[in-house]
C-alpha cells in the first residue's frame, strides 16, 4: 500500500515522483547540517533525478551528490516514501561508471584485499597505522586522512580460527534449521575484531544453536558507498551463491555487522538490481544478531542468565541499524543485564559512514557530524562509563578514535555478562 | 520487540504529545511513524481556533464546539489541561511560549506580508502579539537568504487592512558576515550560524547598524538559532535595543524543528521509544481489539504488540486516509470507516475556499474510540467534523485529543496494575 512497495524497492528512482518538495529530508541530513558543499538530499535527489537518465549526457547536475555519506537518514525522514538515499547512491554509481574512480576509493573499498595483505603483515601494518609519519605519507599519497579511524589488523582472522577448530562450513548432513544458524562475520569480525566473532559464536551456542560459517566475502557495501557497483555486484553474487542453499533450506543467516546485514537485506536489491528469487530468499533469511536474540527472547527462548554488569553504558544506534526498521534491539537486550545502565545517544550519525570519514577531504565533515555524539560519550565517561557500545564497526572506530572512549559491539557486553554468570555457577 | 503499553502511530503534534504524556504518566510507549510529520512545515505557534466574534482562543473553541460533530464538542474539558500541559512540557525542554487561552487573538504578520490571527506563540515570536502603540514595524531580511523578502512583505502589509497595526512599516535587507561564499543558505543553516555566539554577535551588530532612526519593533525571519534559540533571541533584543520577533517562513521551519526536538527529547527522557521511517503494513486483530501492528522493515516486518494503539496519522492532507477511484475513503492503518461528504461535494469551486473534504474523518465516542476497534484511540486531524485550515483549530484539537487519549489509556494501564 505504501509507495515503498515491491516495484519501488526494485528501482528506487521511481519513488522520486512522490516528492512534495517539503524539505524534511534536508532538515534531517547530518551532512548538509555541517557543510555547504552538500546542498542536501532533496536537491541532489528527487529534484536532480529528473535531469538524469539515458541521453541526458554526462554533464547532468550531479557532482554534489558525491558529498552524500549514504547514511540513509533522508529516506527514513521522508513522509512521502521517497527512497532518497538509494536514488542518490545510484546517481553516484552512474558518475563513477562515466568518469571513473580514484585509486584511493578503490583501495579503501576493497576490505577483502586489505585483510589479505594486512593480517599476515599485522605487526608491520599496525605499526604503520599507528605511526604518524606513515599516516602523513598515506594522507599525501593516498588521500586517506592521517587521523581517519582505521582499526588495527588482527594477527589471525576469524575464519583461520574457525578452520583450525574444525568449525562447520557446509550444510549439515542432518538438517536442523531451527537450531542451526549461518554466521556472516563480515570484514570487521574477520580481519579486525575476531574476538567479536568468537563472542558471537559463543552466545549463539549458549542459546542452543549450532553455527556454520560458510565461504563468504566482503558484503560489498564499501564498494556500494563509493559508487563501484560492478565490484559490489561481484562480491554480492559470490555471497548470494554461497548463502542461498542455506536460506532455501530454512537456515537463518545472522551477522554481527548491521552494515553488512543491511546490505544483504536491502542494498543488494535497491542499489545493485539483485532482485531475483535467490537474493530475496537470502534477504528474508538474514538477521542482525541482536535482532535474532531479541526474537528468541520474545518467544521465551533466550537464556536470560545474565550476570550483573554494574556500569553506565552510552550506546549509539548506527544509521545502518536504523535502516533495518527493527527498533534498537541492543537496548532491549541491555535491559536484561542487571546493573547495566545503557543510555541511547539520541544522536543520528557518527559521521564515519563507512569509508567517508577516512577521506582527507571529508574527514572534517565526518568529525563535525559526529561531534555532539563524541561529546556525549566523553560526558558519560566523565560520569564513570569505561566504554561505549555500537553495532557497526566503522562507527565504533570513529567513536573510539574521536571520543577516546573504547567502543565495543553490544555482543561483547552480553558475552561478558554470560561468562560472568557461568563463572558464578 | 518487547510488548509495550501503548503504540502511537504518527509523529505530528498529536502523536508526539500523546506519546510524551503517556510516557510522563509511566506507560511504556513506542511511537512509530512512516516519516517526519507537519511540525517541520508549520509556524510553531498554537492555533486553537478562530470563529466569528470570538476574541480569544477559548471563545473560539467554544463556538466551534457548538458545530454539530466538531471534535471540540467532545473535548471541551480537555483543552485547558492540554494547553497548560503542552506549554509546561515545552518550557521544561527550553521552549517557552507567551499567551494563554484567554489572551486576545490579534493579527500578526506573515512572511509574505499577510496577517494571521494568533494568541499563543513561542516567546521568540511573541513581541508581535503586543499592542503596537507608537512602534513602527521594521522587517529585516538577509541578503542571499531567499525565503524572506522584507520589502515585499512590507509592501503587502502597507497595502492591506491592519487594524491596530503599526503606524509605519519598512523593510530593510542586511548583509550578514561570512555568507558570501555559501551556496546553500536556508533557514536551518542560518539558524545553525545563529547558534554560534561569536557569529551571532557580529550578525546582530550588522543588523543593528541598519536600523533607521525611530522607535521600531523588529521582525526577523525565524532563524535565530536551533539549539541556543532562547539565548539568541535575548541577544537579539539586547544588541538591537528593540523588541524583536521571528516570522516563520518557507520550510524548513526553524520554530517547527525546535518544537519537534522539544517533544522528541521529552519522550526519550521519559523512556519512550521513537522509530521514524517505516509505515504500518499489517495489523493483527483479535475480534474488536488490535493485538499488534507490523511496520515495514529491510526484511520481514517489525511486530509491535501493545495493549492499546493511538492513531495519529492525520487526515486527508496528512495522508492518514486514502481515497479510492469509487469515491470511498478509508483510513490507511486499521481500515477504519471515514465519514466524508459525497464525492461531488468534496471540493469547493475555488482552491482557497474552505474545502468540504477537509471535514472527512473518523467518528469516535467521547473517549476517541472508533466504532470498529475498542483498544484504539483516534487523535488529531484524523478526527471528523472540522475544517482545521479554515477554523485554525488543528493544534488545539491535536493537543486536546492527545491529552484525552493519554489520560484514558493511562487510567486503563493503572487499573490493570491495581487489578
PDB file of N, CA and C in Angstrom, chain A residues 332-373:
ATOM      1  N   UNK A 332      17.081  -3.256  24.133  1.00  0.00           N
ATOM      2  CA  UNK A 332      16.180  -4.200  24.803  1.00  0.00           C
ATOM      3  C   UNK A 332      16.969  -5.327  25.469  1.00  0.00           C
ATOM      4  N   UNK A 333      18.053  -5.759  24.828  1.00  0.00           N
ATOM      5  CA  UNK A 333      18.875  -6.828  25.409  1.00  0.00           C
ATOM      6  C   UNK A 333      19.655  -6.298  26.619  1.00  0.00           C
ATOM      7  N   UNK A 334      20.175  -5.074  26.502  1.00  0.00           N
ATOM      8  CA  UNK A 334      20.895  -4.484  27.636  1.00  0.00           C
ATOM      9  C   UNK A 334      20.003  -4.431  28.881  1.00  0.00           C
ATOM     10  N   UNK A 335      18.696  -4.218  28.646  1.00  0.00           N
ATOM     11  CA  UNK A 335      17.768  -4.114  29.779  1.00  0.00           C
ATOM     12  C   UNK A 335      17.662  -5.424  30.540  1.00  0.00           C
ATOM     13  N   UNK A 336      18.125  -6.533  29.938  1.00  0.00           N
ATOM     14  CA  UNK A 336      18.071  -7.833  30.609  1.00  0.00           C
ATOM     15  C   UNK A 336      19.272  -8.058  31.510  1.00  0.00           C
ATOM     16  N   UNK A 337      20.294  -7.189  31.386  1.00  0.00           N
ATOM     17  CA  UNK A 337      21.525  -7.375  32.161  1.00  0.00           C
ATOM     18  C   UNK A 337      21.419  -6.548  33.446  1.00  0.00           C
ATOM     19  N   UNK A 338      21.372  -7.203  34.613  1.00  0.00           N
ATOM     20  CA  UNK A 338      21.212  -6.448  35.860  1.00  0.00           C
ATOM     21  C   UNK A 338      22.359  -5.451  36.039  1.00  0.00           C
ATOM     22  N   UNK A 339      22.029  -4.265  36.489  1.00  0.00           N
ATOM     23  CA  UNK A 339      23.047  -3.270  36.809  1.00  0.00           C
ATOM     24  C   UNK A 339      23.527  -2.468  35.625  1.00  0.00           C
ATOM     25  N   UNK A 340      23.294  -2.958  34.414  1.00  0.00           N
ATOM     26  CA  UNK A 340      23.787  -2.253  33.231  1.00  0.00           C
ATOM     27  C   UNK A 340      22.864  -1.066  32.939  1.00  0.00           C
ATOM     28  N   UNK A 341      23.441   0.126  32.905  1.00  0.00           N
ATOM     29  CA  UNK A 341      22.631   1.327  32.727  1.00  0.00           C
ATOM     30  C   UNK A 341      22.930   1.922  31.346  1.00  0.00           C
ATOM     31  N   UNK A 342      22.341   1.297  30.319  1.00  0.00           N
ATOM     32  CA  UNK A 342      22.585   1.734  28.946  1.00  0.00           C
ATOM     33  C   UNK A 342      21.751   2.976  28.651  1.00  0.00           C
ATOM     34  N   UNK A 343      22.358   3.926  27.948  1.00  0.00           N
ATOM     35  CA  UNK A 343      21.652   5.153  27.578  1.00  0.00           C
ATOM     36  C   UNK A 343      21.855   5.414  26.094  1.00  0.00           C
ATOM     37  N   UNK A 344      20.761   5.551  25.380  1.00  0.00           N
ATOM     38  CA  UNK A 344      20.823   5.815  23.931  1.00  0.00           C
ATOM     39  C   UNK A 344      21.407   7.204  23.698  1.00  0.00           C
ATOM     40  N   UNK A 345      22.313   7.307  22.735  1.00  0.00           N
ATOM     41  CA  UNK A 345      22.965   8.599  22.473  1.00  0.00           C
ATOM     42  C   UNK A 345      21.980   9.634  21.947  1.00  0.00           C
ATOM     43  N   UNK A 346      20.855   9.177  21.350  1.00  0.00           N
ATOM     44  CA  UNK A 346      19.880  10.073  20.721  1.00  0.00           C
ATOM     45  C   UNK A 346      20.535  10.970  19.677  1.00  0.00           C
ATOM     46  N   UNK A 347      21.671  10.532  19.141  1.00  0.00           N
ATOM     47  CA  UNK A 347      22.312  11.299  18.077  1.00  0.00           C
ATOM     48  C   UNK A 347      22.185  10.506  16.786  1.00  0.00           C
ATOM     49  N   UNK A 348      21.992  11.227  15.655  1.00  0.00           N
ATOM     50  CA  UNK A 348      21.655  10.492  14.446  1.00  0.00           C
ATOM     51  C   UNK A 348      22.830   9.750  13.825  1.00  0.00           C
ATOM     52  N   UNK A 349      23.975  10.408  13.659  1.00  0.00           N
ATOM     53  CA  UNK A 349      25.047   9.800  12.867  1.00  0.00           C
ATOM     54  C   UNK A 349      26.395  10.142  13.464  1.00  0.00           C
ATOM     55  N   UNK A 350      27.312   9.160  13.468  1.00  0.00           N
ATOM     56  CA  UNK A 350      28.659   9.391  13.995  1.00  0.00           C
ATOM     57  C   UNK A 350      29.533  10.089  12.965  1.00  0.00           C
ATOM     58  N   UNK A 351      29.088  10.102  11.711  1.00  0.00           N
ATOM     59  CA  UNK A 351      29.846  10.782  10.665  1.00  0.00           C
ATOM     60  C   UNK A 351      30.700   9.872   9.808  1.00  0.00           C
ATOM     61  N   UNK A 352      31.130   8.731  10.363  1.00  0.00           N
ATOM     62  CA  UNK A 352      32.104   7.895   9.648  1.00  0.00           C
ATOM     63  C   UNK A 352      31.535   7.376   8.332  1.00  0.00           C
ATOM     64  N   UNK A 353      30.292   6.860   8.395  1.00  0.00           N
ATOM     65  CA  UNK A 353      29.612   6.355   7.198  1.00  0.00           C
ATOM     66  C   UNK A 353      30.530   5.454   6.379  1.00  0.00           C
ATOM     67  N   UNK A 354      31.097   4.442   7.025  1.00  0.00           N
ATOM     68  CA  UNK A 354      31.966   3.509   6.315  1.00  0.00           C
ATOM     69  C   UNK A 354      33.304   4.138   6.007  1.00  0.00           C
ATOM     70  N   UNK A 355      33.527   4.438   4.739  1.00  0.00           N
ATOM     71  CA  UNK A 355      34.827   4.976   4.328  1.00  0.00           C
ATOM     72  C   UNK A 355      34.837   6.501   4.246  1.00  0.00           C
ATOM     73  N   UNK A 356      33.664   7.134   4.368  1.00  0.00           N
ATOM     74  CA  UNK A 356      33.543   8.584   4.180  1.00  0.00           C
ATOM     75  C   UNK A 356      34.509   9.347   5.089  1.00  0.00           C
ATOM     76  N   UNK A 357      34.527   8.955   6.364  1.00  0.00           N
ATOM     77  CA  UNK A 357      35.309   9.686   7.355  1.00  0.00           C
ATOM     78  C   UNK A 357      36.802   9.454   7.264  1.00  0.00           C
ATOM     79  N   UNK A 358      37.227   8.569   6.337  1.00  0.00           N
ATOM     80  CA  UNK A 358      38.661   8.334   6.147  1.00  0.00           C
ATOM     81  C   UNK A 358      39.248   9.309   5.138  1.00  0.00           C
ATOM     82  N   UNK A 359      38.401   9.845   4.282  1.00  0.00           N
ATOM     83  CA  UNK A 359      38.885  10.592   3.132  1.00  0.00           C
ATOM     84  C   UNK A 359      39.340  11.981   3.558  1.00  0.00           C
ATOM     85  N   UNK A 360      40.476  12.385   3.043  1.00  0.00           N
ATOM     86  CA  UNK A 360      41.097  13.606   3.551  1.00  0.00           C
ATOM     87  C   UNK A 360      40.188  14.809   3.363  1.00  0.00           C
ATOM     88  N   UNK A 361      39.412  14.812   2.269  1.00  0.00           N
ATOM     89  CA  UNK A 361      38.572  15.973   2.004  1.00  0.00           C
ATOM     90  C   UNK A 361      37.236  15.897   2.740  1.00  0.00           C
ATOM     91  N   UNK A 362      36.962  14.783   3.405  1.00  0.00           N
ATOM     92  CA  UNK A 362      35.678  14.619   4.113  1.00  0.00           C
ATOM     93  C   UNK A 362      35.846  14.395   5.608  1.00  0.00           C
ATOM     94  N   UNK A 363      37.089  14.217   6.024  1.00  0.00           N
ATOM     95  CA  UNK A 363      37.327  13.875   7.426  1.00  0.00           C
ATOM     96  C   UNK A 363      36.707  14.903   8.373  1.00  0.00           C
ATOM     97  N   UNK A 364      36.901  16.168   8.063  1.00  0.00           N
ATOM     98  CA  UNK A 364      36.382  17.217   8.956  1.00  0.00           C
ATOM     99  C   UNK A 364      34.855  17.193   9.001  1.00  0.00           C
ATOM    100  N   UNK A 365      34.234  16.945   7.841  1.00  0.00           N
ATOM    101  CA  UNK A 365      32.768  16.847   7.805  1.00  0.00           C
ATOM    102  C   UNK A 365      32.318  15.725   8.741  1.00  0.00           C
ATOM    103  N   UNK A 366      32.981  14.564   8.612  1.00  0.00           N
ATOM    104  CA  UNK A 366      32.615  13.414   9.446  1.00  0.00           C
ATOM    105  C   UNK A 366      32.785  13.739  10.924  1.00  0.00           C
ATOM    106  N   UNK A 367      33.854  14.468  11.243  1.00  0.00           N
ATOM    107  CA  UNK A 367      34.064  14.858  12.641  1.00  0.00           C
ATOM    108  C   UNK A 367      32.963  15.795  13.123  1.00  0.00           C
ATOM    109  N   UNK A 368      32.595  16.748  12.269  1.00  0.00           N
ATOM    110  CA  UNK A 368      31.560  17.710  12.663  1.00  0.00           C
ATOM    111  C   UNK A 368      30.200  17.037  12.819  1.00  0.00           C
ATOM    112  N   UNK A 369      29.918  16.065  11.950  1.00  0.00           N
ATOM    113  CA  UNK A 369      28.641  15.338  12.052  1.00  0.00           C
ATOM    114  C   UNK A 369      28.556  14.616  13.394  1.00  0.00           C
ATOM    115  N   UNK A 370      29.670  14.003  13.776  1.00  0.00           N
ATOM    116  CA  UNK A 370      29.645  13.182  14.996  1.00  0.00           C
ATOM    117  C   UNK A 370      29.950  13.940  16.275  1.00  0.00           C
ATOM    118  N   UNK A 371      30.339  15.214  16.162  1.00  0.00           N
ATOM    119  CA  UNK A 371      30.838  15.948  17.336  1.00  0.00           C
ATOM    120  C   UNK A 371      29.902  15.881  18.551  1.00  0.00           C
ATOM    121  N   UNK A 372      28.580  16.105  18.373  1.00  0.00           N
ATOM    122  CA  UNK A 372      27.716  16.036  19.569  1.00  0.00           C
ATOM    123  C   UNK A 372      27.703  14.638  20.204  1.00  0.00           C
ATOM    124  N   UNK A 373      27.843  13.619  19.365  1.00  0.00           N
ATOM    125  CA  UNK A 373      27.898  12.248  19.885  1.00  0.00           C
ATOM    126  C   UNK A 373      29.173  12.032  20.691  1.00  0.00           C
TER     127      UNK A 373
END
